[in-house]
């Protein structure tokens, strides 16, 4: 059988090259120590590697068509994981900005663990309680966000995988209808959670921008917004487009991967290929590039402060102590001046 290099394979190749360019930049930045492996960029680098695998699978499916359906499933699952990792990336970038630029050196989204804290216990609580771990770590909103997004991601992957054994040659079969209905419910629920997470992300970014304008940042400027926050704000727009498209794809059958009308004998139809890559892949790539650009806007940010033993809240306590000490010194100074004035009046 002769295989053809279809338009779908060409679109997958174009974005494979795009992600390879991002991969090459990040690898260069790691090797030259411009960015650290243990930083917010690691999760972004993970997203890029997932997307490279997804695009490679897309090229394979575009060339082989239904001769190898495993490549099709890999493309779907890796695509879902790519979006999941990218949403988490953006949350991590906001948290990192807080830790580097706010006066306290802390993020209200995720307070840093104090020295000697039991991280293994925290992981076990997170693992077994899931979103309910927020009850234990109520001062750490990211525990809740992480847990809910993981569950939503699992629902999307399970919903997509559940349709793998359906017979699409006859969509009216009871088994096919049942699989389509269950998949629609689970994938729509998962995508809705992601959309809600994106809405919460916008609120978090806007609140951070407002506080930055009011309180200033590491640049010691008030009344302006840090360029990194502007990039995060702009990156939110392709993310929300990707989220809306995810819901439409799960809920509207004409946009679904499982609609036979979206396929030709060799794979995706040109119409479906354009929709998938414009709304699904391009949006993620743009957001990924914008997050990488924060390297340029954050190069002069200060390093994270050391976590005090009394954290969380130690930085605020330290600030209060310094203010009290300053007030006491000022009062002592005023007392000395008043005493000197009395002495001078007495000598007269």
Short mmCIF file of C-alpha atoms in Angstrom, two decimals:
data_model
loop_
_atom_site.label_atom_id
_atom_site.label_comp_id
_atom_site.label_asym_id
_atom_site.label_seq_id
_atom_site.Cartn_x
_atom_site.Cartn_y
_atom_site.Cartn_z
CA UNK A 1 0.00 0.00 0.00
CA UNK A 2 1.38 3.44 -0.94
CA UNK A 3 1.23 6.05 1.78
CA UNK A 4 0.82 9.75 1.04
CA UNK A 5 2.14 12.80 2.85
CA UNK A 6 -1.21 14.50 3.51
CA UNK A 7 -2.07 18.04 4.52
CA UNK A 8 -2.57 16.80 8.06
CA UNK A 9 0.98 15.43 8.12
CA UNK A 10 2.21 18.78 6.77
CA UNK A 11 0.43 20.70 9.55
CA UNK A 12 1.85 18.33 12.16
CA UNK A 13 5.32 18.77 10.69
CA UNK A 14 5.04 22.57 10.75
CA UNK A 15 4.27 22.59 14.46
CA UNK A 16 6.86 19.91 15.11
CA UNK A 17 9.43 22.35 13.68
CA UNK A 18 7.93 25.15 15.79
CA UNK A 19 8.23 23.12 18.99
CA UNK A 20 11.71 21.95 17.99
CA UNK A 21 12.76 25.60 17.85
CA UNK A 22 11.42 26.15 21.38
CA UNK A 23 13.06 22.90 22.53
CA UNK A 24 16.43 23.99 21.09
CA UNK A 25 16.22 27.40 22.81
CA UNK A 26 15.34 25.88 26.19
CA UNK A 27 18.05 23.23 25.95
CA UNK A 28 20.59 25.94 25.07
CA UNK A 29 19.40 28.03 28.03
CA UNK A 30 19.77 25.05 30.38
CA UNK A 31 23.24 24.13 29.13
CA UNK A 32 24.48 27.73 29.39
CA UNK A 33 22.88 28.12 32.86
CA UNK A 34 20.62 30.93 31.73
CA UNK A 35 17.77 29.00 33.31
CA UNK A 36 17.95 26.33 36.00
CA UNK A 37 16.65 22.79 35.83
CA UNK A 38 14.91 23.27 39.17
CA UNK A 39 12.81 26.22 38.15
CA UNK A 40 9.43 27.10 36.70
CA UNK A 41 10.81 26.38 33.24
CA UNK A 42 11.12 22.63 33.93
CA UNK A 43 7.36 22.10 33.68
CA UNK A 44 7.32 24.18 30.50
CA UNK A 45 10.14 22.04 29.09
CA UNK A 46 8.04 18.98 29.96
CA UNK A 47 5.15 20.48 27.98
CA UNK A 48 7.43 21.00 24.97
CA UNK A 49 8.64 17.38 25.02
CA UNK A 50 5.05 16.12 25.24
CA UNK A 51 4.06 18.28 22.30
CA UNK A 52 7.03 17.04 20.26
CA UNK A 53 5.84 13.46 20.82
CA UNK A 54 2.26 14.48 19.99
CA UNK A 55 3.30 16.17 16.72
CA UNK A 56 5.45 13.20 15.75
CA UNK A 57 2.41 10.96 16.30
CA UNK A 58 0.34 13.38 14.21
CA UNK A 59 2.80 13.09 11.32
CA UNK A 60 2.68 9.30 11.57
CA UNK A 61 -1.11 9.25 11.56
CA UNK A 62 -1.20 11.76 8.69
CA UNK A 63 0.98 9.45 6.58
CA UNK A 64 -0.27 6.02 7.66
CA UNK A 65 -3.90 6.92 8.25
CA UNK A 66 -5.96 4.18 9.88
CA UNK A 67 -3.31 1.58 9.09
CA UNK A 68 -1.97 2.40 12.57
CA UNK A 69 -4.67 3.63 14.96
CA UNK A 70 -2.24 3.56 17.91
CA UNK A 71 -0.62 6.71 16.50
CA UNK A 72 -4.04 8.35 16.43
CA UNK A 73 -4.67 7.50 20.11
CA UNK A 74 -1.18 8.69 21.04
CA UNK A 75 -1.88 12.00 19.28
CA UNK A 76 -5.12 12.46 21.24
CA UNK A 77 -3.77 11.51 24.66
CA UNK A 78 -0.51 13.43 24.33
CA UNK A 79 -2.44 16.47 23.11
CA UNK A 80 -4.60 16.38 26.27
CA UNK A 81 -1.51 16.05 28.45
CA UNK A 82 0.12 18.97 26.66
CA UNK A 83 -2.78 21.29 27.45
CA UNK A 84 -2.91 20.07 31.06
CA UNK A 85 0.79 20.75 31.59
CA UNK A 86 0.54 24.19 29.97
CA UNK A 87 -2.25 25.34 32.30
CA UNK A 88 -0.21 24.21 35.31
CA UNK A 89 2.82 25.99 33.83
CA UNK A 90 1.03 29.32 33.85
CA UNK A 91 0.02 28.91 37.49
CA UNK A 92 3.66 28.09 38.35
CA UNK A 93 4.89 31.20 36.53
CA UNK A 94 2.52 33.42 38.53
CA UNK A 95 3.70 31.82 41.78
CA UNK A 96 7.33 32.31 40.80
CA UNK A 97 6.69 35.99 40.06
CA UNK A 98 5.20 36.40 43.55
CA UNK A 99 8.22 34.74 45.16
CA UNK A 100 10.74 36.90 43.29
CA UNK A 101 8.98 40.26 43.31
CA UNK A 102 6.64 40.73 46.26
CA UNK A 103 8.00 42.37 49.43
CA UNK A 104 7.31 39.23 51.48
CA UNK A 105 9.00 36.88 49.01
CA UNK A 106 5.98 34.58 49.35
CA UNK A 107 3.06 33.65 47.12
CA UNK A 108 -0.44 33.59 48.54
CA UNK A 109 -1.18 30.86 46.02
CA UNK A 110 1.44 28.52 47.43
CA UNK A 111 3.34 29.38 50.63
CA UNK A 112 6.83 27.87 50.61
CA UNK A 113 7.64 24.94 52.90
CA UNK A 114 9.68 25.94 55.91
CA UNK A 115 13.01 24.16 56.58
CA UNK A 116 12.58 20.72 58.13
CA UNK A 117 8.96 20.29 56.99
CA UNK A 118 7.86 16.76 56.10
CA UNK A 119 7.45 16.89 52.32
CA UNK A 120 6.81 13.13 52.12
CA UNK A 121 3.81 13.49 54.43
CA UNK A 122 2.50 16.35 52.32
CA UNK A 123 2.81 14.19 49.19
CA UNK A 124 0.94 11.29 50.84
CA UNK A 125 -1.86 13.59 51.99
CA UNK A 126 -2.08 15.03 48.48
CA UNK A 127 -2.05 11.51 46.95
CA UNK A 128 -4.77 9.94 49.11
CA UNK A 129 -7.08 12.89 49.72
CA UNK A 130 -6.90 14.48 46.28
CA UNK A 131 -8.85 17.78 46.24
CA UNK A 132 -9.78 17.20 49.90
CA UNK A 133 -6.11 17.78 50.78
CA UNK A 134 -7.12 21.43 50.71
CA UNK A 135 -8.77 20.82 54.10
CA UNK A 136 -5.36 20.00 55.59
CA UNK A 137 -3.43 22.60 53.58
CA UNK A 138 -6.11 25.29 53.56
CA UNK A 139 -3.48 28.01 53.30
CA UNK A 140 -2.22 26.52 50.02
CA UNK A 141 -4.74 27.06 47.19
CA UNK A 142 -2.45 25.33 44.66
CA UNK A 143 -3.07 22.00 46.41
CA UNK A 144 -6.71 22.37 45.42
CA UNK A 145 -5.94 23.54 41.87
CA UNK A 146 -3.44 20.73 41.28
CA UNK A 147 -5.83 18.06 42.54
CA UNK A 148 -8.86 19.26 40.58
CA UNK A 149 -6.89 19.67 37.34
CA UNK A 150 -5.41 16.18 37.70
CA UNK A 151 -8.91 14.71 38.10
CA UNK A 152 -10.16 16.71 35.11
CA UNK A 153 -7.22 15.52 33.03
CA UNK A 154 -7.94 11.92 34.01
CA UNK A 155 -11.59 12.34 32.95
CA UNK A 156 -10.51 13.65 29.52
CA UNK A 157 -8.04 10.81 28.95
CA UNK A 158 -10.49 8.12 30.12
CA UNK A 159 -13.28 9.60 28.01
CA UNK A 160 -11.08 9.59 24.93
CA UNK A 161 -9.69 6.11 25.51
CA UNK A 162 -13.17 4.67 26.13
CA UNK A 163 -14.07 5.27 22.49
CA UNK A 164 -11.09 3.33 21.18
CA UNK A 165 -13.08 0.14 20.73
CA UNK A 166 -16.21 1.67 19.20
CA UNK A 167 -17.43 0.71 15.74
CA UNK A 168 -17.65 4.00 13.82
CA UNK A 169 -18.79 2.32 10.63
CA UNK A 170 -22.28 2.26 12.18
CA UNK A 171 -22.78 5.09 14.71
CA UNK A 172 -26.34 3.85 15.40
CA UNK A 173 -25.18 0.68 17.14
CA UNK A 174 -26.27 0.66 20.82
CA UNK A 175 -22.70 0.04 22.03
CA UNK A 176 -21.33 2.90 19.92
CA UNK A 177 -24.07 5.26 21.13
CA UNK A 178 -23.37 4.32 24.74
CA UNK A 179 -19.64 4.87 24.33
CA UNK A 180 -20.18 8.21 22.62
CA UNK A 181 -22.54 9.39 25.37
CA UNK A 182 -20.23 8.37 28.24
CA UNK A 183 -17.23 9.87 26.49
CA UNK A 184 -19.11 13.11 25.82
CA UNK A 185 -20.06 13.45 29.50
CA UNK A 186 -16.59 12.71 30.90
CA UNK A 187 -14.67 14.81 28.40
CA UNK A 188 -17.08 17.75 28.68
CA UNK A 189 -16.81 17.62 32.49
CA UNK A 190 -13.02 17.53 32.32
CA UNK A 191 -12.78 20.37 29.82
CA UNK A 192 -15.25 22.43 31.87
CA UNK A 193 -12.98 22.15 34.90
CA UNK A 194 -10.04 23.31 32.79
CA UNK A 195 -12.10 26.26 31.57
CA UNK A 196 -13.03 27.15 35.15
CA UNK A 197 -9.35 26.89 36.08
CA UNK A 198 -8.50 29.30 33.27
CA UNK A 199 -11.15 31.73 34.52
CA UNK A 200 -9.63 31.55 38.01
CA UNK A 201 -6.20 32.08 36.48
CA UNK A 202 -7.36 35.34 34.87
CA UNK A 203 -8.66 36.60 38.21
CA UNK A 204 -5.35 35.68 39.88
CA UNK A 205 -3.32 37.49 37.20
CA UNK A 206 -5.52 40.61 37.38
CA UNK A 207 -5.34 40.72 41.19
CA UNK A 208 -1.55 40.35 40.99
CA UNK A 209 -1.35 43.17 38.44
CA UNK A 210 -3.49 45.43 40.62
CA UNK A 211 -1.36 44.71 43.70
CA UNK A 212 1.79 45.25 41.68
CA UNK A 213 0.58 48.65 40.49
CA UNK A 214 -0.30 49.63 44.04
CA UNK A 215 2.61 48.16 46.03
CA UNK A 216 5.44 48.09 43.49
CA UNK A 217 7.87 45.23 42.91
CA UNK A 218 11.58 44.43 42.66
CA UNK A 219 12.01 47.36 40.24
CA UNK A 220 11.03 49.69 43.11
CA UNK A 221 8.39 51.31 40.92
CA UNK A 222 4.79 52.01 41.83
CA UNK A 223 1.96 52.81 39.46
CA UNK A 224 3.23 50.42 36.75
CA UNK A 225 2.89 46.71 36.01
CA UNK A 226 5.86 44.38 35.70
CA UNK A 227 6.43 43.28 32.05
CA UNK A 228 6.33 39.62 33.08
CA UNK A 229 2.76 40.03 34.30
CA UNK A 230 1.78 41.61 30.98
CA UNK A 231 3.17 38.55 29.16
CA UNK A 232 1.25 36.21 31.46
CA UNK A 233 -1.90 38.24 30.86
CA UNK A 234 -1.45 38.05 27.08
CA UNK A 235 -0.70 34.31 27.28
CA UNK A 236 -4.05 33.79 28.99
CA UNK A 237 -5.97 34.63 25.80
CA UNK A 238 -4.72 31.73 23.64
CA UNK A 239 -5.19 29.47 26.68
CA UNK A 240 -8.84 30.44 27.06
CA UNK A 241 -9.42 29.96 23.31
CA UNK A 242 -7.90 26.49 23.67
CA UNK A 243 -10.17 25.80 26.65
CA UNK A 244 -13.34 26.88 24.85
CA UNK A 245 -12.37 24.79 21.85
CA UNK A 246 -11.84 21.79 24.14
CA UNK A 247 -15.39 22.05 25.46
CA UNK A 248 -16.87 22.52 21.99
CA UNK A 249 -14.94 19.51 20.73
CA UNK A 250 -16.27 17.37 23.56
CA UNK A 251 -19.87 18.60 23.43
CA UNK A 252 -20.47 19.30 19.71
CA UNK A 253 -20.32 16.13 17.63
CA UNK A 254 -19.52 17.96 14.38
CA UNK A 255 -16.19 19.02 15.97
CA UNK A 256 -15.50 15.68 17.63
CA UNK A 257 -12.63 13.35 16.81
CA UNK A 258 -15.22 10.58 16.75
CA UNK A 259 -17.42 12.02 14.02
CA UNK A 260 -16.86 9.88 10.87
CA UNK A 261 -17.55 12.93 8.69
CA UNK A 262 -14.30 14.47 9.93
CA UNK A 263 -12.25 11.72 8.27
CA UNK A 264 -11.32 10.75 4.76
CA UNK A 265 -9.72 7.48 3.66
CA UNK A 266 -6.28 8.80 4.69
CA UNK A 267 -7.12 10.58 7.96
CA UNK A 268 -8.51 14.01 8.90
CA UNK A 269 -10.40 16.04 6.32
CA UNK A 270 -8.79 19.38 5.33
CA UNK A 271 -11.54 21.27 7.21
CA UNK A 272 -11.05 19.33 10.42
CA UNK A 273 -7.26 19.58 10.12
CA UNK A 274 -7.48 23.39 9.89
CA UNK A 275 -9.82 23.59 12.90
CA UNK A 276 -7.72 21.22 15.02
CA UNK A 277 -4.37 22.85 14.36
CA UNK A 278 -5.55 26.46 14.41
CA UNK A 279 -7.62 26.27 17.61
CA UNK A 280 -5.95 23.35 19.34
CA UNK A 281 -2.23 23.40 18.56
CA UNK A 282 -1.46 26.98 17.48
CA UNK A 283 -3.00 28.43 20.64
CA UNK A 284 -0.81 26.20 22.83
CA UNK A 285 2.33 27.04 20.86
CA UNK A 286 1.69 30.80 21.18
CA UNK A 287 1.14 30.50 24.94
CA UNK A 288 4.32 28.40 25.22
CA UNK A 289 6.38 31.02 23.36
CA UNK A 290 4.96 33.84 25.52
CA UNK A 291 5.87 31.97 28.70
CA UNK A 292 9.40 31.51 27.38
CA UNK A 293 9.63 35.24 26.68
CA UNK A 294 9.28 35.91 30.41
CA UNK A 295 12.97 34.96 30.60
CA UNK A 296 13.75 38.33 28.99
CA UNK A 297 11.47 40.32 31.32
CA UNK A 298 12.60 38.61 34.53
CA UNK A 299 16.39 38.49 34.07
CA UNK A 300 16.94 41.26 36.60
CA UNK A 301 14.48 39.99 39.20
CA UNK A 302 16.06 39.27 42.60
CA UNK A 303 16.62 35.72 43.79
CA UNK A 304 14.15 34.03 46.09
CA UNK A 305 14.67 34.81 49.73
CA UNK A 306 15.65 32.06 52.15
CA UNK A 307 12.64 30.61 53.92
CA UNK A 308 12.66 31.59 57.59
CA UNK A 309 12.13 28.90 60.22
CA UNK A 310 8.92 30.54 61.41
CA UNK A 311 7.42 30.57 57.86
CA UNK A 312 4.79 30.93 56.71
CA UNK A 313 4.20 34.47 57.92
CA UNK A 314 7.77 34.96 59.11
CA UNK A 315 8.50 37.60 56.54
CA UNK A 316 5.51 39.63 57.61
CA UNK A 317 6.50 39.16 61.25
CA UNK A 318 10.01 40.31 60.45
CA UNK A 319 8.61 43.38 58.73
CA UNK A 320 6.48 44.21 61.78
CA UNK A 321 9.50 43.79 64.07
CA UNK A 322 11.56 46.10 61.89
CA UNK A 323 8.77 48.67 61.93
CA UNK A 324 8.55 48.44 65.73
CA UNK A 325 12.31 48.78 66.07
CA UNK A 326 12.27 51.82 63.82
CA UNK A 327 9.45 53.35 65.85
CA UNK A 328 11.30 52.75 69.13
CA UNK A 329 14.47 54.33 67.72
CA UNK A 330 12.48 57.33 66.54
CA UNK A 331 10.88 57.72 69.96
CA UNK A 332 14.27 57.49 71.67
CA UNK A 333 15.63 60.13 69.31
CA UNK A 334 12.72 62.45 70.06
CA UNK A 335 13.19 61.85 73.78
CA UNK A 336 16.85 62.77 73.55
CA UNK A 337 16.02 66.00 71.70
CA UNK A 338 13.37 66.93 74.25
CA UNK A 339 15.78 66.25 77.12
CA UNK A 340 18.44 68.41 75.46
CA UNK A 341 15.91 71.23 75.03
CA UNK A 342 14.98 71.09 78.73
CA UNK A 343 18.63 71.21 79.70
CA UNK A 344 19.20 74.25 77.49
CA UNK A 345 16.15 76.04 78.92
CA UNK A 346 17.35 75.27 82.45
CA UNK A 347 20.80 76.68 81.74
CA UNK A 348 19.28 79.91 80.55
#
